Coordinates of C-alpha atoms and ligand atoms in Angstrom, one line a residue:
X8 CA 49.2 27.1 53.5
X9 CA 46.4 28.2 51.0
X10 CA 45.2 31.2 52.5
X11 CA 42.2 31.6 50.6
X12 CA 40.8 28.5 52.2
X13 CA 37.8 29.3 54.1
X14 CA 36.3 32.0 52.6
X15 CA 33.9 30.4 51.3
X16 CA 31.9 29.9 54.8
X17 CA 32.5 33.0 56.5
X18 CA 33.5 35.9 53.7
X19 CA 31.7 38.0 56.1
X20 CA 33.2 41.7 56.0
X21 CA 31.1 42.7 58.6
X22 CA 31.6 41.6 62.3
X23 CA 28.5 39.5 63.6
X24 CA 28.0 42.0 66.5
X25 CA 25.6 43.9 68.1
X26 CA 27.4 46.2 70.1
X27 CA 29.9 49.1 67.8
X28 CA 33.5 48.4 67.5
X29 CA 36.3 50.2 67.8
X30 CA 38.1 50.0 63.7
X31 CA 41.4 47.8 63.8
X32 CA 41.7 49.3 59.9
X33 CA 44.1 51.9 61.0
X34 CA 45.8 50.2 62.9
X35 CA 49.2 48.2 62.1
X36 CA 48.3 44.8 63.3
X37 CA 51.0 42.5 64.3
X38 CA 50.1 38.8 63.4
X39 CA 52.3 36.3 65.3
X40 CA 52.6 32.9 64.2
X41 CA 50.7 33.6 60.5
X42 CA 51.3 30.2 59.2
X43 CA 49.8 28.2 61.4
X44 CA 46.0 27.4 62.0
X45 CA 45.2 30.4 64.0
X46 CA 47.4 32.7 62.8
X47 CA 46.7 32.1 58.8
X48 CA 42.5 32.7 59.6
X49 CA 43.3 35.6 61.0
X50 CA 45.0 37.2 58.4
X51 CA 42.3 36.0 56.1
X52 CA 39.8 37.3 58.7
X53 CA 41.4 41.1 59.4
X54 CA 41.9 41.3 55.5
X55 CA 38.3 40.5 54.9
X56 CA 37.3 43.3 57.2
X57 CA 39.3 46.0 55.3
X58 CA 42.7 45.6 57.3
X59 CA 45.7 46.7 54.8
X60 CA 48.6 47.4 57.9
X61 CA 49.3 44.1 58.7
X62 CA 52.7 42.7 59.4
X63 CA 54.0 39.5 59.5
X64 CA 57.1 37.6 59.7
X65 CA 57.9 33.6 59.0
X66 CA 59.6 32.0 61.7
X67 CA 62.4 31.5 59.3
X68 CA 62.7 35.4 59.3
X69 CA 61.8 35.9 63.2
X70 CA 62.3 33.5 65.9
X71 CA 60.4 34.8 68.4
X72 CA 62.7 32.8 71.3
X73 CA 65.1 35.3 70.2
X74 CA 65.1 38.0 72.5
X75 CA 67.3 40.9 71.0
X76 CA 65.3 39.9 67.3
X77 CA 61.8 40.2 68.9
X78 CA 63.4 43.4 70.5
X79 CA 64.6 44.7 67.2
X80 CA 61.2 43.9 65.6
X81 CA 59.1 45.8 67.9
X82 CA 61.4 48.6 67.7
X83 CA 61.1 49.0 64.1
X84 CA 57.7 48.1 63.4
X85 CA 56.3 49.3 66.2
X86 CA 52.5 47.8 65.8
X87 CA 48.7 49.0 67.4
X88 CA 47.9 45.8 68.1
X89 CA 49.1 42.5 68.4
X90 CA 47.4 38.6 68.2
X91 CA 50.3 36.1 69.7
X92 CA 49.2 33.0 67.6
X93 CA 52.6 31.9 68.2
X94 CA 53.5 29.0 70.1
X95 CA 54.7 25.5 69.9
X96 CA 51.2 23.3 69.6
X97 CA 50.7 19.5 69.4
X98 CA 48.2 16.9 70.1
X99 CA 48.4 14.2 73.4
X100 CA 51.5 12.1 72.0
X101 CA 53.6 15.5 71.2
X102 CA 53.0 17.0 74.8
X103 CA 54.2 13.5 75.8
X104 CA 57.6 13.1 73.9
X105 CA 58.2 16.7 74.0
X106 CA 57.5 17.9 77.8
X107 CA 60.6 20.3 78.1
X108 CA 60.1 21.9 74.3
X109 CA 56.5 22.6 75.5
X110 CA 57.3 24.6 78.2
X111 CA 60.4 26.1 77.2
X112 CA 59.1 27.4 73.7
X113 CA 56.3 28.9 75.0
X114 CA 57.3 30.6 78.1
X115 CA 60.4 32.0 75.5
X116 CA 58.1 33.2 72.6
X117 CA 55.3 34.5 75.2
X118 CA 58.0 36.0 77.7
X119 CA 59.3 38.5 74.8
X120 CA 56.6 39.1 72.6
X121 CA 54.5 40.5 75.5
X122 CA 57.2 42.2 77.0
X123 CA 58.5 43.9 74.1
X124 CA 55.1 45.2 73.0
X125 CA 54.7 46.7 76.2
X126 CA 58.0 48.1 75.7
X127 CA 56.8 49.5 71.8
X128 CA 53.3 50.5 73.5
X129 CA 51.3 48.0 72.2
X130 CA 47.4 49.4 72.1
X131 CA 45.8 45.9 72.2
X132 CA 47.4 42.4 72.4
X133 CA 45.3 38.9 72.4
X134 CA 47.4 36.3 73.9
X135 CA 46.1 32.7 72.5
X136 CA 45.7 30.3 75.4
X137 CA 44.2 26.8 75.8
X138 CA 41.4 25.1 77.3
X139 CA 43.9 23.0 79.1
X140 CA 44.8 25.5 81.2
X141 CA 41.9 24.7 83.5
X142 CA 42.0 22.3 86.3
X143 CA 41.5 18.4 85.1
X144 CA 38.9 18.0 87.2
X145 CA 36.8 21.4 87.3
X146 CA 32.8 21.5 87.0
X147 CA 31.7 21.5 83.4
X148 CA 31.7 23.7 81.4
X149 CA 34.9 25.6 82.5
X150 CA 34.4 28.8 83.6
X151 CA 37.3 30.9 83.5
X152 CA 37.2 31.7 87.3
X153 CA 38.2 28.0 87.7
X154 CA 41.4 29.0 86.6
X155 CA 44.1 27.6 89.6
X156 CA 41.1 25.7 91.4
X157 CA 42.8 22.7 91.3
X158 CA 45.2 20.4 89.4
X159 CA 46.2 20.3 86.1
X160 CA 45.9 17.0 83.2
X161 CA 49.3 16.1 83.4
X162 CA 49.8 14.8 79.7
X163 CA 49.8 18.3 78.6
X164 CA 51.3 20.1 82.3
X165 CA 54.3 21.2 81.1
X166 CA 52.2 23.3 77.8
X167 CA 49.3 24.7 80.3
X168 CA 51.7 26.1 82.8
X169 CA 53.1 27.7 80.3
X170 CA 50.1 29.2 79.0
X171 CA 49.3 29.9 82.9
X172 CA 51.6 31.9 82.6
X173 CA 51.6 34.3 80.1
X174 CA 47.9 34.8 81.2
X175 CA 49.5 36.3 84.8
X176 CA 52.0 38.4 82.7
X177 CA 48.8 39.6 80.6
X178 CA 47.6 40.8 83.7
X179 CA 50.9 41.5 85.7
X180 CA 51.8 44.2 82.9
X181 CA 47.9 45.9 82.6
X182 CA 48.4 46.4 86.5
X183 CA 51.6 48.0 86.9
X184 CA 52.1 49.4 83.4
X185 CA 48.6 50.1 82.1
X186 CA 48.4 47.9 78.9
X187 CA 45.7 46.1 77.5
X188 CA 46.7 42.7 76.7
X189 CA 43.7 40.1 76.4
X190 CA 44.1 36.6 76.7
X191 CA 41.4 34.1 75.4
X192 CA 41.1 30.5 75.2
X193 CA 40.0 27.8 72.6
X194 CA 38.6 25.2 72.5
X195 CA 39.6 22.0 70.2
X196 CA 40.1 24.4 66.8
X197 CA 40.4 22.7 63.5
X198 CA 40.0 23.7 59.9
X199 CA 42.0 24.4 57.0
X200 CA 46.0 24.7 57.3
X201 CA 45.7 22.2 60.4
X202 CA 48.6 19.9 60.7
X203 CA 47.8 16.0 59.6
X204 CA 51.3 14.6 60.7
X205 CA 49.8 11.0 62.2
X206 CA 52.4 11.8 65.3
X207 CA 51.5 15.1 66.3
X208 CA 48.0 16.1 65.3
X209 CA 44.9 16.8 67.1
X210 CA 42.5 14.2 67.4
X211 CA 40.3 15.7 64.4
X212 CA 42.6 15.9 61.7
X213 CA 44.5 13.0 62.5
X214 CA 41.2 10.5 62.3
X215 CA 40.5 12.8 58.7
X216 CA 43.6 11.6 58.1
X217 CA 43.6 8.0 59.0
X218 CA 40.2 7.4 57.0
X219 CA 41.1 8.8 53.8
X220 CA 43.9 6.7 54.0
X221 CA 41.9 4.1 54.6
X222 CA 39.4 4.8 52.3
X223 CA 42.2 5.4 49.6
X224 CA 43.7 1.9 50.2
X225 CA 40.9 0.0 50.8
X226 CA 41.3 -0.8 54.5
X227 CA 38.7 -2.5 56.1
X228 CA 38.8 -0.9 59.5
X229 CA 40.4 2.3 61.2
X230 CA 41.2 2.4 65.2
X231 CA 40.4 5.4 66.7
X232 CA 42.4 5.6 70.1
X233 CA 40.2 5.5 73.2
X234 CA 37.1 4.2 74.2
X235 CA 35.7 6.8 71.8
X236 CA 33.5 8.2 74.9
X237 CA 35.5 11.7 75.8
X238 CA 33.3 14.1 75.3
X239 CA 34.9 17.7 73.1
X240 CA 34.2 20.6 72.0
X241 CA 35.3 21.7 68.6
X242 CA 35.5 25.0 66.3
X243 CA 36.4 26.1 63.6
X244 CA 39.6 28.4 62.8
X245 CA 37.5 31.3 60.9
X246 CA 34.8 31.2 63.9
X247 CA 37.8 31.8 66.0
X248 CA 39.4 34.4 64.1
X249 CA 36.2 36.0 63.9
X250 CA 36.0 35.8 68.2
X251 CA 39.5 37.2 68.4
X252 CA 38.8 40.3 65.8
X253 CA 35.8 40.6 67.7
X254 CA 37.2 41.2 70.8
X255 CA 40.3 43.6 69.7
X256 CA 38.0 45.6 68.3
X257 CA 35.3 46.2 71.1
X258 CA 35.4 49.5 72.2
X259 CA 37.0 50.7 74.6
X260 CA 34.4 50.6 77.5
X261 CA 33.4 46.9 76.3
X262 CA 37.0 46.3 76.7
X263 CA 38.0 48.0 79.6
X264 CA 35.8 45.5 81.1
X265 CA 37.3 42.7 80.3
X266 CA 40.7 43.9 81.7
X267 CA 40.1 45.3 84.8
X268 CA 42.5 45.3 87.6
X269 CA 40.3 42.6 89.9
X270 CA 39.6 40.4 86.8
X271 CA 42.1 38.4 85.2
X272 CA 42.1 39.2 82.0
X273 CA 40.8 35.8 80.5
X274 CA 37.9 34.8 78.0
X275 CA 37.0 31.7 76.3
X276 CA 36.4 31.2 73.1
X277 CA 34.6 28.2 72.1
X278 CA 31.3 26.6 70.2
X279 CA 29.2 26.2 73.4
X280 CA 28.5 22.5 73.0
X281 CA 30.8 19.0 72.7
X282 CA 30.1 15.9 71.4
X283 CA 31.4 12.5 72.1
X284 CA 34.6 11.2 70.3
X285 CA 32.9 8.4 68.5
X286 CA 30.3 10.9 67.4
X287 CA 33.0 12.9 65.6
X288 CA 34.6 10.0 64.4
X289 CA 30.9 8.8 63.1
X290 CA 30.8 12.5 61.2
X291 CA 34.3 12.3 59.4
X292 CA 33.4 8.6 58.2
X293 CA 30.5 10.1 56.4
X294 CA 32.5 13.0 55.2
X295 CA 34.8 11.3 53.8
X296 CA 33.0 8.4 52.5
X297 CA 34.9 5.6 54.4
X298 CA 32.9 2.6 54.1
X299 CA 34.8 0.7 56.5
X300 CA 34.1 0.2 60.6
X301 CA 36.0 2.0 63.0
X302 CA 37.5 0.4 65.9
X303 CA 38.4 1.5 69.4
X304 CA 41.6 0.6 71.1
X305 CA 40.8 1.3 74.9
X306 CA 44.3 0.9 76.1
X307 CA 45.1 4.3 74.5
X308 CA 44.2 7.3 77.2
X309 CA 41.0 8.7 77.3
X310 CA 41.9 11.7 78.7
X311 CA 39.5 13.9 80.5
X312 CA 35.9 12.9 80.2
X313 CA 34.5 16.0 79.5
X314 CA 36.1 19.2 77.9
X315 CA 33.5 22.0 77.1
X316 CA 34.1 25.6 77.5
X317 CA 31.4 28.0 79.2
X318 CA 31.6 30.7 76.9
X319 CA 29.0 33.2 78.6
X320 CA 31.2 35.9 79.2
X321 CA 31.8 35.8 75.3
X322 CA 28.3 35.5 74.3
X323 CA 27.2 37.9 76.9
X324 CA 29.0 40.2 74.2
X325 CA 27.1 39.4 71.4
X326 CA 29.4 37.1 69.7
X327 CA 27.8 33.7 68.2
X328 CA 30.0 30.9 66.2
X329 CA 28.6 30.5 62.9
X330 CA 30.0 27.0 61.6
X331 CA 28.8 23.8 62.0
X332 CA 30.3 20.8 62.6
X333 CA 29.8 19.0 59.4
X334 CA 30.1 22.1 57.1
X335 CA 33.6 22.7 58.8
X336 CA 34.5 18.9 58.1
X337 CA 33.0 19.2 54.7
X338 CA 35.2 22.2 54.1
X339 CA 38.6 20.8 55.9
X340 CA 38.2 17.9 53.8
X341 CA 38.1 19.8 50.9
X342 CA 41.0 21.6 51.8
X343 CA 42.8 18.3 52.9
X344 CA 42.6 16.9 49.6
X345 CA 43.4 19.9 47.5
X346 CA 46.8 20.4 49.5
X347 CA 47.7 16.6 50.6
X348 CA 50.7 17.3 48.8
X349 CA 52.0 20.5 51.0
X350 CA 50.2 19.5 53.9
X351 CA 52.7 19.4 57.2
X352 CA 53.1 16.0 58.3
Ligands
NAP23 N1 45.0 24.2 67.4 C1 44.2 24.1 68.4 O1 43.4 23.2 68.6 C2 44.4 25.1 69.5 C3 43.5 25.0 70.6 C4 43.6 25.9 71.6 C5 44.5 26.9 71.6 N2 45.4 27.0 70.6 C6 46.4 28.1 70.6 O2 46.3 28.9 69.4 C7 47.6 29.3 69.1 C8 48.0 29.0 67.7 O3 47.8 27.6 67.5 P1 47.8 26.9 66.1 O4 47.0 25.7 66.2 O5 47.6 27.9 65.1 O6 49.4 26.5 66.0 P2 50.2 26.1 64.7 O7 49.3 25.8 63.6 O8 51.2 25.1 65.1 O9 50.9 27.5 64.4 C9 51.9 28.0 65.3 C10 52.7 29.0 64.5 O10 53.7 29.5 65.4 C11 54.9 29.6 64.7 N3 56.0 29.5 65.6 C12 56.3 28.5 66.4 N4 57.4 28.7 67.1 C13 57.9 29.9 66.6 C14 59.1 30.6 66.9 N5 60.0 30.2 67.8 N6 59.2 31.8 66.3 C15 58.3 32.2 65.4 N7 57.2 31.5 65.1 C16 57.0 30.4 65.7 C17 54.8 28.5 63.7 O11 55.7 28.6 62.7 P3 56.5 27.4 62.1 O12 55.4 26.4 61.7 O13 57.3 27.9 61.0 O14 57.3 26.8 63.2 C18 53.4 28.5 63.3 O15 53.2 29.4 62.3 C19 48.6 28.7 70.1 O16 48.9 29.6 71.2 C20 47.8 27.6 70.7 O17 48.1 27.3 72.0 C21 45.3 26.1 69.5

């Protein structure tokens, strides 16, 4: 992973905010899961904004399904603050083939990382979510008091339940032992360091994928799987980092609002508008100069017609995205080809 990938589009040292922030540059900052899309813009995103203290460890080093090591690593490094971008992610067709990994892996990596910073007295800890936590069929855009309205997609149950619940822990622990563990939820992130392995990827990278292949062999056509008329949201990994330092470093009334005892503890983070599958599939044609025509195949699942986050209660905060679409593409196709090589998948 190339960490100095997108600085170019957000270098920004200071926070786009209009409200003052509560410093996260003394603090030791615990970075979970620093390798992976999330994880590696947030690095780039708390060293940007003057953060020196931060700690992280490679799964290699640290496998946080490890209790008594997750134990030993709080102990010792005893952090301020914590952002659990670990987890075990994939697109539609991993969820599928890997139901019981889903769940298992994350209720194990969420179970002890939050529990053990309560135990080290975590200051602040942002629990990474998903959008597919909400209910299949909720009103659009999702609010997060639909949370448990109703039932879940069930391609991806098994990873939303367990997501479900390390959101009640969040709030089960800030109720009976004080803390203040955050949890927000994404929408569709991409950018660079996503994962472009053809079996596992999101939706984005894997039709970046497919049509500079295409384009590099001289394919006539690409099939894009589904009717192409899903609506989703999409942002990129730096406007997320940005939300999540954002919202660790709110002050402490700003803060305290967002975990209060009635509330759960839940914001979403997301662009604020979607657009239609074949629209994005339109967009990464042109940015990556395929010439060819894209084809649907309907008997691959849709999905849900409509994903699109109501992000009010983040706005309402002052925060904005900053990315577009295309420049994100532009950019993740950039860094696409510079590391096709390394790339995972
Ligand atoms: N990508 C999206 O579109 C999206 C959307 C909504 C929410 N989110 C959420 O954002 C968070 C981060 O997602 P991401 O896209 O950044 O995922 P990612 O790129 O797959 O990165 C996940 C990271 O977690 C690490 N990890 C996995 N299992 C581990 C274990 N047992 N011990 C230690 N480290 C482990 C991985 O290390 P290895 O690679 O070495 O295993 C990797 O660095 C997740 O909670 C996810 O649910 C992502």
């Amino acid at each position: 992973m190339n960490s100095a990938a997108g600085k170019a589009i957000r270098p920004s040292i200071t926070m786009n905010n209009s409200v003052p922030t509560r410093s996260l540059q003394d603090d030791k900052i615990y970075v979970a899961g620093h390798r992976g899309l999330v994880g590696s813009a947030l690095v780039r995103r708390l060293e940007a904004g003057g953060c020196t203290n931060i700690t992280t460890r490679t799964h290699a080093e640290l496998d946080l399904m490890d209790q008594a090591s997750v134990r030993n690593f709080f102990a010792e490094e005893r952090p301020d603050a914590v952002f659990l971008a670990a987890a075990k992610v994939g697109g539609i067709h991993a969820n599928n083939i890997y139901p019981a990994e889903f769940v298992h892996d994350n209720l194990s990596i969420q179970t002890h990382v939050i529990h053990e910073a309560w135990r080290a007295g975590v200051k602040r800890l942002l629990f990474l979510g998903s959008s597919c936590i909400y209910p299949r069929d909720c009103p659009q855009p999702m609010r997060e008091d639909t949370l448990l309205t109703g039932p879940l997609e069930s391609t991806n149950r098994p990873y939303a339940l367990a997501k479900i619940a390390g959101i009640e822990m969040c709030w089960s622990y800030n109720r009976q032992y004080g803390t203040r563990f955050l949890s927000v939820m994404p929408t569709n992130l991409y950018g660079p360091g996503d994962n472009f392995d053809l079996q596992n990827a999101h939706v984005l990278p894997a039709l970046m994928r497919k049509m500079h292949e295409a384009k590099v062999s001289g394919a006539d056509t690409v099939t894009v799987w589904g009717s192409g008329k899903p609506y989703r949201e999409f942002l990129h990994n730096d406007d997320m980092a940005d939300a999540c330092v954002y919202l660790a470093s709110a002050p402490d009334a700003v803060y305290s609002g967002l975990i209060s005892e009635e509330l759960c503890p839940l914001i979403n983070i997301g662009w604020g508008k979607d657009i239609t599958i074949a629209d994005l599939a339109a967009l990464i044609r042109e940015v990556v100069g395929f010439e060819g025509e894209l084809q649907y195949d309907a008997s691959k699942p849709d999905g849900a017609p409509r994903k699109l986050l109501d992000t009010s209660r983040l706005t309402a905060l002052g925060w904005q995205p900053a990315i577009t679409l295309r420049q994100g593409l532009e950019q993740t196709y950039q860094w696409f080809l510079k590391h096709q090589d390394a790339i995972r998948g």
